[in-house]
PDB file of C-alpha atoms (C1' of nucleotides) in Angstrom:
ATOM      1  CA  UNK Q   1     -11.611 -11.727  -5.753  1.00  0.00           C
ATOM      2  CA  UNK Q   2     -12.481  -9.475  -8.509  1.00  0.00           C
ATOM      3  CA  UNK Q   3     -13.664  -6.941  -6.067  1.00  0.00           C
ATOM      4  CA  UNK Q   4     -12.330  -3.503  -7.074  1.00  0.00           C
ATOM      5  CA  UNK Q   5      -9.916  -1.930  -4.600  1.00  0.00           C
ATOM      6  CA  UNK Q   6     -11.412   0.611  -2.297  1.00  0.00           C
ATOM      7  CA  UNK Q   7      -8.922   3.237  -3.339  1.00  0.00           C
ATOM      8  CA  UNK Q   8      -9.191   3.296  -7.141  1.00  0.00           C
ATOM      9  CA  UNK Q   9     -11.545   6.242  -7.181  1.00  0.00           C
ATOM     10  CA  UNK Q  10     -10.427   9.295  -9.033  1.00  0.00           C
ATOM     11  CA  UNK Q  11      -9.239  12.099  -6.828  1.00  0.00           C
ATOM     12  CA  UNK Q  12      -8.069   9.924  -3.973  1.00  0.00           C
ATOM     13  CA  UNK Q  13      -4.829  11.287  -2.675  1.00  0.00           C
ATOM     14  CA  UNK Q  14      -1.923   8.989  -1.938  1.00  0.00           C
ATOM     15  CA  UNK Q  15       1.482   9.412  -0.368  1.00  0.00           C
ATOM     16  CA  UNK Q  16       2.660  11.061   2.843  1.00  0.00           C
ATOM     17  CA  UNK Q  17       0.102  12.738   5.040  1.00  0.00           C
ATOM     18  CA  UNK Q  18       0.283  16.464   5.561  1.00  0.00           C
ATOM     19  CA  UNK Q  19      -0.075  18.102   9.041  1.00  0.00           C
ATOM     20  CA  UNK Q  20      -3.421  19.554   7.932  1.00  0.00           C
ATOM     21  CA  UNK Q  21      -4.729  16.123   7.073  1.00  0.00           C
ATOM     22  CA  UNK Q  22      -3.528  14.694  10.344  1.00  0.00           C
ATOM     23  CA  UNK Q  23      -5.267  17.423  12.259  1.00  0.00           C
ATOM     24  CA  UNK Q  24      -8.482  16.854  10.320  1.00  0.00           C
ATOM     25  CA  UNK Q  25      -8.381  13.133  10.979  1.00  0.00           C
ATOM     26  CA  UNK Q  26      -7.604  13.531  14.681  1.00  0.00           C
ATOM     27  CA  UNK Q  27     -10.319  16.144  15.028  1.00  0.00           C
ATOM     28  CA  UNK Q  28     -12.798  13.725  13.493  1.00  0.00           C
ATOM     29  CA  UNK Q  29     -11.736  10.882  15.757  1.00  0.00           C
ATOM     30  CA  UNK Q  30     -11.859  13.116  18.858  1.00  0.00           C
ATOM     31  CA  UNK Q  31     -15.467  13.815  17.964  1.00  0.00           C
ATOM     32  CA  UNK Q  32     -16.676  10.471  16.665  1.00  0.00           C
ATOM     33  CA  UNK Q  33     -14.168   8.001  17.905  1.00  0.00           C
ATOM     34  CA  UNK Q  34     -12.208   5.521  15.755  1.00  0.00           C
ATOM     35  CA  UNK Q  35     -14.344   3.392  13.554  1.00  0.00           C
ATOM     36  CA  UNK Q  36     -16.762   3.814  10.680  1.00  0.00           C
ATOM     37  CA  UNK Q  37     -13.747   4.527   8.530  1.00  0.00           C
ATOM     38  CA  UNK Q  38     -15.755   4.588   5.330  1.00  0.00           C
ATOM     39  CA  UNK Q  39     -17.521   7.677   6.552  1.00  0.00           C
ATOM     40  CA  UNK Q  40     -14.294   9.518   7.407  1.00  0.00           C
ATOM     41  CA  UNK Q  41     -13.418  10.846   4.022  1.00  0.00           C
ATOM     42  CA  UNK Q  42     -16.983  11.913   3.367  1.00  0.00           C
ATOM     43  CA  UNK Q  43     -17.472  13.678   6.681  1.00  0.00           C
ATOM     44  CA  UNK Q  44     -14.006  15.207   6.972  1.00  0.00           C
ATOM     45  CA  UNK Q  45     -13.550  16.101   3.341  1.00  0.00           C
ATOM     46  CA  UNK Q  46     -10.207  14.273   3.334  1.00  0.00           C
ATOM     47  CA  UNK Q  47      -9.261  13.110  -0.120  1.00  0.00           C
ATOM     48  CA  UNK Q  48      -8.027   9.828   1.338  1.00  0.00           C
ATOM     49  CA  UNK Q  49      -9.609   6.349   1.193  1.00  0.00           C
ATOM     50  CA  UNK Q  50     -10.957   4.922   4.365  1.00  0.00           C
ATOM     51  CA  UNK Q  51      -8.096   2.393   4.559  1.00  0.00           C
ATOM     52  CA  UNK Q  52      -5.542   5.117   4.387  1.00  0.00           C
ATOM     53  CA  UNK Q  53      -7.284   6.988   7.214  1.00  0.00           C
ATOM     54  CA  UNK Q  54      -7.414   3.924   9.415  1.00  0.00           C
ATOM     55  CA  UNK Q  55      -3.841   3.042   8.749  1.00  0.00           C
ATOM     56  CA  UNK Q  56      -2.677   6.620   9.474  1.00  0.00           C
ATOM     57  CA  UNK Q  57      -4.567   6.455  12.755  1.00  0.00           C
ATOM     58  CA  UNK Q  58      -3.504   3.075  13.912  1.00  0.00           C
ATOM     59  CA  UNK Q  59       0.119   3.322  12.845  1.00  0.00           C
ATOM     60  CA  UNK Q  60       0.878   6.923  13.625  1.00  0.00           C
ATOM     61  CA  UNK Q  61      -1.682   9.172  15.216  1.00  0.00           C
ATOM     62  CA  UNK Q  62      -3.140   6.738  17.717  1.00  0.00           C
ATOM     63  CA  UNK Q  63      -2.262   7.783  21.264  1.00  0.00           C
ATOM     64  CA  UNK Q  64       0.052   5.732  23.358  1.00  0.00           C
ATOM     65  CA  UNK Q  65       2.297   4.843  20.530  1.00  0.00           C
ATOM     66  CA  UNK Q  66       5.908   4.643  21.519  1.00  0.00           C
ATOM     67  CA  UNK Q  67       8.326   5.444  18.742  1.00  0.00           C
ATOM     68  CA  UNK Q  68      12.077   5.103  18.485  1.00  0.00           C
ATOM     69  CA  UNK Q  69      14.459   2.408  19.529  1.00  0.00           C
ATOM     70  CA  UNK Q  70      13.209  -0.902  20.751  1.00  0.00           C
ATOM     71  CA  UNK Q  71      14.443  -1.925  24.187  1.00  0.00           C
ATOM     72  CA  UNK Q  72      16.243  -5.255  24.792  1.00  0.00           C
ATOM     73  CA  UNK Q  73      13.123  -6.573  26.514  1.00  0.00           C
ATOM     74  CA  UNK Q  74      10.904  -5.631  23.657  1.00  0.00           C
ATOM     75  CA  UNK Q  75      13.376  -7.201  21.214  1.00  0.00           C
ATOM     76  CA  UNK Q  76      13.386 -10.461  23.204  1.00  0.00           C
ATOM     77  CA  UNK Q  77       9.625 -10.437  23.440  1.00  0.00           C
ATOM     78  CA  UNK Q  78       9.247  -9.938  19.729  1.00  0.00           C
ATOM     79  CA  UNK Q  79      11.677 -12.722  18.941  1.00  0.00           C
ATOM     80  CA  UNK Q  80       9.997 -15.135  21.239  1.00  0.00           C
ATOM     81  CA  UNK Q  81       6.539 -14.249  20.046  1.00  0.00           C
ATOM     82  CA  UNK Q  82       7.645 -14.449  16.469  1.00  0.00           C
ATOM     83  CA  UNK Q  83       8.891 -17.919  17.131  1.00  0.00           C
ATOM     84  CA  UNK Q  84       5.649 -18.784  18.709  1.00  0.00           C
ATOM     85  CA  UNK Q  85       3.190 -17.039  16.454  1.00  0.00           C
ATOM     86  CA  UNK Q  86       5.074 -16.584  13.165  1.00  0.00           C
ATOM     87  CA  UNK Q  87       4.589 -13.394  11.242  1.00  0.00           C
ATOM     88  CA  UNK Q  88       1.330 -12.566  12.860  1.00  0.00           C
ATOM     89  CA  UNK Q  89       2.352  -9.025  13.590  1.00  0.00           C
ATOM     90  CA  UNK Q  90      -1.016  -7.850  14.878  1.00  0.00           C
ATOM     91  CA  UNK Q  91      -1.031 -10.651  17.461  1.00  0.00           C
ATOM     92  CA  UNK Q  92       2.556  -9.915  18.421  1.00  0.00           C
ATOM     93  CA  UNK Q  93       1.705  -6.216  18.674  1.00  0.00           C
ATOM     94  CA  UNK Q  94      -1.069  -6.939  21.126  1.00  0.00           C
ATOM     95  CA  UNK Q  95       1.572  -7.900  23.601  1.00  0.00           C
ATOM     96  CA  UNK Q  96       3.401  -4.637  22.989  1.00  0.00           C
ATOM     97  CA  UNK Q  97       0.547  -2.112  23.241  1.00  0.00           C
ATOM     98  CA  UNK Q  98       2.876   0.851  22.654  1.00  0.00           C
ATOM     99  CA  UNK Q  99       4.125  -0.499  19.321  1.00  0.00           C
ATOM    100  CA  UNK Q 100       2.192  -0.936  16.145  1.00  0.00           C
ATOM    101  CA  UNK Q 101       2.134  -4.024  14.094  1.00  0.00           C
ATOM    102  CA  UNK Q 102       3.757  -2.093  11.239  1.00  0.00           C
ATOM    103  CA  UNK Q 103       6.571  -0.941  13.551  1.00  0.00           C
ATOM    104  CA  UNK Q 104       7.173  -4.378  14.804  1.00  0.00           C
ATOM    105  CA  UNK Q 105       7.076  -5.815  11.364  1.00  0.00           C
ATOM    106  CA  UNK Q 106       9.528  -3.174  10.115  1.00  0.00           C
ATOM    107  CA  UNK Q 107      11.805  -3.716  13.061  1.00  0.00           C
ATOM    108  CA  UNK Q 108      11.762  -7.466  12.516  1.00  0.00           C
ATOM    109  CA  UNK Q 109      12.530  -7.167   8.805  1.00  0.00           C
ATOM    110  CA  UNK Q 110      15.284  -4.610   9.192  1.00  0.00           C
ATOM    111  CA  UNK Q 111      16.945  -5.580  12.452  1.00  0.00           C
ATOM    112  CA  UNK Q 112      15.886  -8.739  14.109  1.00  0.00           C
ATOM    113  CA  UNK Q 113      16.029 -10.957  11.091  1.00  0.00           C
ATOM    114  CA  UNK Q 114      19.601 -10.083  10.469  1.00  0.00           C
ATOM    115  CA  UNK Q 115      20.513 -10.171  14.110  1.00  0.00           C
ATOM    116  CA  UNK Q 116      19.131 -13.639  14.527  1.00  0.00           C
ATOM    117  CA  UNK Q 117      20.787 -14.856  11.421  1.00  0.00           C
ATOM    118  CA  UNK Q 118      24.086 -13.643  12.724  1.00  0.00           C
ATOM    119  CA  UNK Q 119      23.669 -15.147  16.167  1.00  0.00           C
ATOM    120  CA  UNK Q 120      21.954 -18.396  15.333  1.00  0.00           C
ATOM    121  CA  UNK Q 121      24.675 -20.254  13.571  1.00  0.00           C
ATOM    122  CA  UNK Q 122      23.199 -23.189  11.740  1.00  0.00           C
ATOM    123  CA  UNK Q 123      19.595 -22.346  12.644  1.00  0.00           C
ATOM    124  CA  UNK Q 124      18.206 -19.684  10.394  1.00  0.00           C
ATOM    125  CA  UNK Q 125      15.101 -17.650  11.027  1.00  0.00           C
ATOM    126  CA  UNK Q 126      13.560 -19.255   8.013  1.00  0.00           C
ATOM    127  CA  UNK Q 127      12.998 -22.325  10.097  1.00  0.00           C
ATOM    128  CA  UNK Q 128      10.102 -20.579  11.787  1.00  0.00           C
ATOM    129  CA  UNK Q 129       6.627 -20.444  10.266  1.00  0.00           C
ATOM    130  CA  UNK Q 130       6.743 -17.021   8.772  1.00  0.00           C
ATOM    131  CA  UNK Q 131       5.070 -15.802   5.631  1.00  0.00           C
ATOM    132  CA  UNK Q 132       2.251 -17.576   3.894  1.00  0.00           C
ATOM    133  CA  UNK Q 133       4.538 -18.449   1.077  1.00  0.00           C
ATOM    134  CA  UNK Q 134       7.022 -19.910   3.576  1.00  0.00           C
ATOM    135  CA  UNK Q 135       4.491 -21.860   5.521  1.00  0.00           C
ATOM    136  CA  UNK Q 136       5.374 -25.481   5.759  1.00  0.00           C
ATOM    137  CA  UNK Q 137       2.935 -28.040   4.500  1.00  0.00           C
ATOM    138  CA  UNK Q 138      -0.097 -28.887   6.527  1.00  0.00           C
ATOM    139  CA  UNK Q 139       1.313 -31.773   8.622  1.00  0.00           C
ATOM    140  CA  UNK Q 140       4.572 -29.904   9.103  1.00  0.00           C
ATOM    141  CA  UNK Q 141       2.609 -26.933  10.347  1.00  0.00           C
ATOM    142  CA  UNK Q 142       1.282 -28.894  13.237  1.00  0.00           C
ATOM    143  CA  UNK Q 143       4.639 -30.300  14.244  1.00  0.00           C
ATOM    144  CA  UNK Q 144       6.327 -26.922  13.943  1.00  0.00           C
ATOM    145  CA  UNK Q 145       3.580 -25.267  15.894  1.00  0.00           C
ATOM    146  CA  UNK Q 146       4.058 -27.647  18.762  1.00  0.00           C
ATOM    147  CA  UNK Q 147       7.830 -27.345  18.632  1.00  0.00           C
ATOM    148  CA  UNK Q 148       7.635 -23.581  18.425  1.00  0.00           C
ATOM    149  CA  UNK Q 149       5.262 -23.397  21.381  1.00  0.00           C
ATOM    150  CA  UNK Q 150       7.531 -25.490  23.500  1.00  0.00           C
ATOM    151  CA  UNK Q 151      10.594 -23.621  22.395  1.00  0.00           C
ATOM    152  CA  UNK Q 152       9.001 -20.249  22.850  1.00  0.00           C
ATOM    153  CA  UNK Q 153       7.662 -21.130  26.240  1.00  0.00           C
ATOM    154  CA  UNK Q 154      11.044 -22.179  27.459  1.00  0.00           C
ATOM    155  CA  UNK Q 155      12.891 -19.238  25.886  1.00  0.00           C
ATOM    156  CA  UNK Q 156      10.380 -16.660  26.985  1.00  0.00           C
ATOM    157  CA  UNK Q 157      10.391 -18.000  30.464  1.00  0.00           C
ATOM    158  CA  UNK Q 158      14.127 -17.731  30.556  1.00  0.00           C
ATOM    159  CA  UNK Q 159      14.178 -14.292  29.020  1.00  0.00           C
ATOM    160  CA  UNK Q 160      11.684 -12.881  31.441  1.00  0.00           C
ATOM    161  CA  UNK Q 161      13.225 -14.674  34.366  1.00  0.00           C
ATOM    162  CA  UNK Q 162      16.559 -12.999  33.559  1.00  0.00           C
ATOM    163  CA  UNK Q 163      15.089  -9.543  33.032  1.00  0.00           C
ATOM    164  CA  UNK Q 164      12.813  -9.531  36.030  1.00  0.00           C
ATOM    165  CA  UNK Q 165      14.587 -11.576  38.627  1.00  0.00           C
ATOM    166  CA  UNK Q 166      12.207 -10.618  41.416  1.00  0.00           C
ATOM    167  CA  UNK Q 167       9.031 -11.215  39.475  1.00  0.00           C
ATOM    168  CA  UNK Q 168       7.798 -14.725  39.139  1.00  0.00           C
ATOM    169  CA  UNK Q 169       6.760 -15.021  35.534  1.00  0.00           C
ATOM    170  CA  UNK Q 170       3.475 -16.548  36.446  1.00  0.00           C
ATOM    171  CA  UNK Q 171       2.177 -13.276  37.932  1.00  0.00           C
ATOM    172  CA  UNK Q 172       3.100 -11.069  35.049  1.00  0.00           C
ATOM    173  CA  UNK Q 173       0.015  -9.221  34.022  1.00  0.00           C
ATOM    174  CA  UNK Q 174      -1.049  -8.922  30.417  1.00  0.00           C
ATOM    175  CA  UNK Q 175       0.181  -5.583  29.106  1.00  0.00           C
ATOM    176  CA  UNK Q 176      -2.595  -3.115  29.192  1.00  0.00           C
ATOM    177  CA  UNK Q 177      -3.760  -0.830  26.420  1.00  0.00           C
ATOM    178  CA  UNK Q 178      -4.067   2.752  27.365  1.00  0.00           C
ATOM    179  CA  UNK Q 179      -7.382   3.361  29.108  1.00  0.00           C
ATOM    180  CA  UNK Q 180     -10.038   4.763  26.722  1.00  0.00           C
ATOM    181  CA  UNK Q 181     -10.651   7.767  28.919  1.00  0.00           C
ATOM    182  CA  UNK Q 182      -7.224   9.246  28.033  1.00  0.00           C
ATOM    183  CA  UNK Q 183      -7.344   8.333  24.416  1.00  0.00           C
ATOM    184  CA  UNK Q 184      -8.353  11.524  22.784  1.00  0.00           C
ATOM    185  CA  UNK Q 185      -6.453  13.787  25.127  1.00  0.00           C
ATOM    186  CA  UNK Q 186      -3.410  11.869  24.284  1.00  0.00           C
ATOM    187  CA  UNK Q 187      -4.050  12.159  20.596  1.00  0.00           C
ATOM    188  CA  UNK Q 188      -4.173  15.916  21.016  1.00  0.00           C
ATOM    189  CA  UNK Q 189      -0.769  15.689  22.612  1.00  0.00           C
ATOM    190  CA  UNK Q 190       0.427  13.665  19.674  1.00  0.00           C
ATOM    191  CA  UNK Q 191      -0.717  16.264  17.193  1.00  0.00           C
ATOM    192  CA  UNK Q 192       0.734  19.054  19.289  1.00  0.00           C
ATOM    193  CA  UNK Q 193       4.064  17.308  19.258  1.00  0.00           C
ATOM    194  CA  UNK Q 194       3.735  16.759  15.521  1.00  0.00           C
ATOM    195  CA  UNK Q 195       3.119  20.393  14.937  1.00  0.00           C
ATOM    196  CA  UNK Q 196       6.110  21.296  17.092  1.00  0.00           C
ATOM    197  CA  UNK Q 197       8.207  19.082  14.913  1.00  0.00           C
ATOM    198  CA  UNK Q 198       6.891  20.470  11.694  1.00  0.00           C
ATOM    199  CA  UNK Q 199       7.167  24.068  12.710  1.00  0.00           C
ATOM    200  CA  UNK Q 200      10.525  23.779  14.418  1.00  0.00           C
ATOM    201  CA  UNK Q 201      11.976  21.154  12.086  1.00  0.00           C
ATOM    202  CA  UNK Q 202      13.647  21.698   8.763  1.00  0.00           C
ATOM    203  CA  UNK Q 203      10.589  20.513   6.921  1.00  0.00           C
ATOM    204  CA  UNK Q 204      12.727  18.171   4.910  1.00  0.00           C
ATOM    205  CA  UNK Q 205      10.247  15.361   5.013  1.00  0.00           C
ATOM    206  CA  UNK Q 206       6.775  14.573   5.897  1.00  0.00           C
ATOM    207  CA  UNK Q 207       5.531  14.720   9.432  1.00  0.00           C
ATOM    208  CA  UNK Q 208       6.105  11.141  10.112  1.00  0.00           C
ATOM    209  CA  UNK Q 209       9.816  11.183   9.860  1.00  0.00           C
ATOM    210  CA  UNK Q 210      10.146  14.460  11.606  1.00  0.00           C
ATOM    211  CA  UNK Q 211       8.084  13.561  14.559  1.00  0.00           C
ATOM    212  CA  UNK Q 212       9.569  10.091  14.791  1.00  0.00           C
ATOM    213  CA  UNK Q 213      13.026  11.440  15.154  1.00  0.00           C
ATOM    214  CA  UNK Q 214      11.680  13.955  17.640  1.00  0.00           C
ATOM    215  CA  UNK Q 215      10.080  11.202  19.598  1.00  0.00           C
ATOM    216  CA  UNK Q 216      13.445   9.504  19.914  1.00  0.00           C
ATOM    217  CA  UNK Q 217      14.901  12.472  21.743  1.00  0.00           C
ATOM    218  CA  UNK Q 218      11.702  13.198  23.683  1.00  0.00           C
ATOM    219  CA  UNK Q 219      12.607  13.889  27.314  1.00  0.00           C
ATOM    220  CA  UNK Q 220       9.285  12.621  28.643  1.00  0.00           C
ATOM    221  CA  UNK Q 221      10.130   9.631  30.890  1.00  0.00           C
ATOM    222  CA  UNK Q 222       9.006   6.434  29.450  1.00  0.00           C
ATOM    223  CA  UNK Q 223       7.912   3.551  31.652  1.00  0.00           C
ATOM    224  CA  UNK Q 224      10.551   0.872  31.620  1.00  0.00           C
ATOM    225  CA  UNK Q 225       9.614  -2.364  29.949  1.00  0.00           C
ATOM    226  CA  UNK Q 226       9.487  -4.095  33.259  1.00  0.00           C
ATOM    227  CA  UNK Q 227       7.149  -1.554  34.599  1.00  0.00           C
ATOM    228  CA  UNK Q 228       5.072  -1.849  31.452  1.00  0.00           C
ATOM    229  CA  UNK Q 229       4.653  -5.410  32.263  1.00  0.00           C
ATOM    230  CA  UNK Q 230       4.286  -5.074  35.963  1.00  0.00           C
ATOM    231  CA  UNK Q 231       2.214  -2.037  36.573  1.00  0.00           C
ATOM    232  CA  UNK Q 232      -1.465  -1.511  36.168  1.00  0.00           C
ATOM    233  CA  UNK Q 233      -4.311  -3.861  37.009  1.00  0.00           C
ATOM    234  CA  UNK Q 234      -3.822  -7.377  35.984  1.00  0.00           C
ATOM    235  CA  UNK Q 235      -5.252  -8.063  32.612  1.00  0.00           C
ATOM    236  CA  UNK Q 236      -7.639 -10.785  31.706  1.00  0.00           C
ATOM    237  CA  UNK Q 237      -4.831 -13.145  30.883  1.00  0.00           C
ATOM    238  CA  UNK Q 238      -1.120 -13.115  31.510  1.00  0.00           C
ATOM    239  CA  UNK Q 239       1.140 -13.725  28.584  1.00  0.00           C
ATOM    240  CA  UNK Q 240       2.756 -16.623  30.300  1.00  0.00           C
ATOM    241  CA  UNK Q 241      -0.569 -18.039  31.412  1.00  0.00           C
ATOM    242  CA  UNK Q 242      -1.596 -17.995  27.855  1.00  0.00           C
ATOM    243  CA  UNK Q 243       1.659 -19.494  26.708  1.00  0.00           C
ATOM    244  CA  UNK Q 244       1.483 -22.217  29.279  1.00  0.00           C
ATOM    245  CA  UNK Q 245      -2.113 -23.079  28.746  1.00  0.00           C
ATOM    246  CA  UNK Q 246      -2.118 -26.443  27.153  1.00  0.00           C
ATOM    247  CA  UNK Q 247      -5.738 -26.239  26.237  1.00  0.00           C
ATOM    248  CA  UNK Q 248      -4.887 -23.269  24.036  1.00  0.00           C
ATOM    249  CA  UNK Q 249      -2.498 -25.503  22.078  1.00  0.00           C
ATOM    250  CA  UNK Q 250      -5.137 -28.134  21.827  1.00  0.00           C
ATOM    251  CA  UNK Q 251      -7.506 -25.499  20.625  1.00  0.00           C
ATOM    252  CA  UNK Q 252      -5.173 -24.459  17.878  1.00  0.00           C
ATOM    253  CA  UNK Q 253      -4.719 -28.075  16.885  1.00  0.00           C
ATOM    254  CA  UNK Q 254      -8.385 -28.653  16.870  1.00  0.00           C
ATOM    255  CA  UNK Q 255      -8.883 -25.666  14.661  1.00  0.00           C
ATOM    256  CA  UNK Q 256      -6.454 -27.087  12.205  1.00  0.00           C
ATOM    257  CA  UNK Q 257      -8.100 -30.465  12.443  1.00  0.00           C
ATOM    258  CA  UNK Q 258     -11.416 -28.869  11.733  1.00  0.00           C
ATOM    259  CA  UNK Q 259     -10.181 -27.633   8.405  1.00  0.00           C
ATOM    260  CA  UNK Q 260      -9.561 -31.213   7.388  1.00  0.00           C
ATOM    261  CA  UNK Q 261      -5.798 -30.971   7.496  1.00  0.00           C
ATOM    262  CA  UNK Q 262      -3.942 -34.099   8.212  1.00  0.00           C
ATOM    263  CA  UNK Q 263      -1.931 -33.990  11.459  1.00  0.00           C
ATOM    264  CA  UNK Q 264       0.981 -36.076  10.348  1.00  0.00           C
TER     265      UNK Q 264
ATOM    266  C1'  DA W   1      31.744  17.640  -3.197  1.00  0.00           C
ATOM    267  C1'  DA W   2      29.531  14.095  -5.822  1.00  0.00           C
ATOM    268  C1'  DT W   3      27.463   9.861  -6.035  1.00  0.00           C
ATOM    269  C1'  DG W   4      26.204   5.140  -5.416  1.00  0.00           C
ATOM    270  C1'  DA W   5      24.651   1.547  -2.080  1.00  0.00           C
ATOM    271  C1'  DG W   6      22.189   0.118   1.496  1.00  0.00           C
ATOM    272  C1'  DG W   7      19.103   1.024   5.441  1.00  0.00           C
ATOM    273  C1'  DC W   8      14.953   2.453   7.204  1.00  0.00           C
ATOM    274  C1'  DC W   9      10.102   3.300   7.577  1.00  0.00           C
ATOM    275  C1'  DA W  10       5.549   5.227   6.159  1.00  0.00           C
ATOM    276  C1'  DA W  11       2.224   3.973   3.215  1.00  0.00           C
ATOM    277  C1'  DC W  12       0.066   1.167  -0.314  1.00  0.00           C
ATOM    278  C1'  DC W  13      -1.810  -3.257  -2.207  1.00  0.00           C
ATOM    279  C1'  DG W  14      -4.319  -7.178  -2.226  1.00  0.00           C
ATOM    280  C1'  DC W  15      -6.107 -11.038   0.191  1.00  0.00           C
ATOM    281  C1'  DC W  16      -8.757 -12.736   4.146  1.00  0.00           C
ATOM    282  C1'  DT W  17     -12.207 -12.680   7.750  1.00  0.00           C
ATOM    283  C1'  DC W  18     -16.330 -11.466   9.706  1.00  0.00           C
ATOM    284  C1'  DG W  19     -20.679  -9.170  10.049  1.00  0.00           C
ATOM    285  C1'  DT W  20     -24.924  -7.880   7.774  1.00  0.00           C
ATOM    286  C1'  DC W  21     -28.626  -8.410   4.686  1.00  0.00           C
TER     287       DC W  21
ATOM    288  C1'  DC Y   1     -27.142 -19.856   3.021  1.00  0.00           C
ATOM    289  C1'  DG Y   2     -24.911 -17.169  -0.202  1.00  0.00           C
ATOM    290  C1'  DA Y   3     -23.474 -12.444  -1.639  1.00  0.00           C
ATOM    291  C1'  DC Y   4     -21.658  -8.339  -0.419  1.00  0.00           C
ATOM    292  C1'  DG Y   5     -19.077  -4.848   1.981  1.00  0.00           C
ATOM    293  C1'  DA Y   6     -16.100  -3.054   5.643  1.00  0.00           C
ATOM    294  C1'  DG Y   7     -12.367  -3.668   8.355  1.00  0.00           C
ATOM    295  C1'  DG Y   8      -8.049  -6.159   9.403  1.00  0.00           C
ATOM    296  C1'  DC Y   9      -3.778  -8.083   8.336  1.00  0.00           C
ATOM    297  C1'  DG Y  10       0.744  -9.232   6.206  1.00  0.00           C
ATOM    298  C1'  DG Y  11       3.735  -8.476   2.310  1.00  0.00           C
ATOM    299  C1'  DT Y  12       5.741  -5.203  -0.521  1.00  0.00           C
ATOM    300  C1'  DT Y  13       7.212  -0.836  -2.307  1.00  0.00           C
ATOM    301  C1'  DG Y  14       8.799   3.945  -2.896  1.00  0.00           C
ATOM    302  C1'  DG Y  15      11.355   7.553  -1.344  1.00  0.00           C
ATOM    303  C1'  DC Y  16      14.227   9.759   1.902  1.00  0.00           C
ATOM    304  C1'  DC Y  17      18.426   9.443   4.736  1.00  0.00           C
ATOM    305  C1'  DT Y  18      23.025   8.029   6.003  1.00  0.00           C
ATOM    306  C1'  DC Y  19      27.387   6.353   5.048  1.00  0.00           C
ATOM    307  C1'  DA Y  20      31.195   4.835   2.393  1.00  0.00           C
ATOM    308  C1'  DT Y  21      33.956   5.643  -1.514  1.00  0.00           C
TER     309       DT Y  21
END
DNA sequence: AATGAGGCCAACCGCCTCGTC
DNA sequence: CGACGAGGCGGTTGGCCTCAT
């Protein structure tokens, strides 16, 4: 509070990123790795604030990002996780490693919210703990959390059981992030694709839009959502294991109790 | 063809959390 | 232990695009 924003310096550029800026940022990250964002503008000479650099990387340039339409399974997963976690997009995004929290948030706000409102007659999406301003009062928070967890567990179980009939949900591995060893190579691919889009495209907009539309038609085979969930070494914790772990719920409740909130 | 409305999404803003001193 | 700063997160906005009229 009272702390000046990081981006109020004179000469800090705002607005859409140019291809040159993207390349500069990716080059820096290839060399130094993501992190120490404060140093990025200084070292690279980018006239961007550190936050802007980080955001550009995490939401757009980071390798392994899947763009374009969300699959049915992704949609279901988002809906269930939103019911469970509320608008904690970063947490939700951790279960969809190929999607960014910004993407999920946008997709939720522009598509899923409306879709759910249409389909859920009588029960609106506003009944879930969403924004801070919409958060129920403290006691209600506890009750809704428990209700949401139970509902989400059941619904998610059903959703996954339908989509992956041969895979017992209990053995679903936690979706894996791309291995670090491929990170920078992949980001080079990202940039190459971006440049293709910029050079071949009409140049009507910034790189973001051009490449995102390109990504939609990209012929490169994408792993299906089921394979995304099934393949690779099992992660530290399966989604369902986490969901069905009662101690986790108790932990959450304990955390709330620690803050002095009344339970009921 | 012009234009207004609504949709979409990248990027920004401001608050919060956590680590460091 | 408190102050400070960096990074993270969620909400919001601005501008482009598409579609209907």
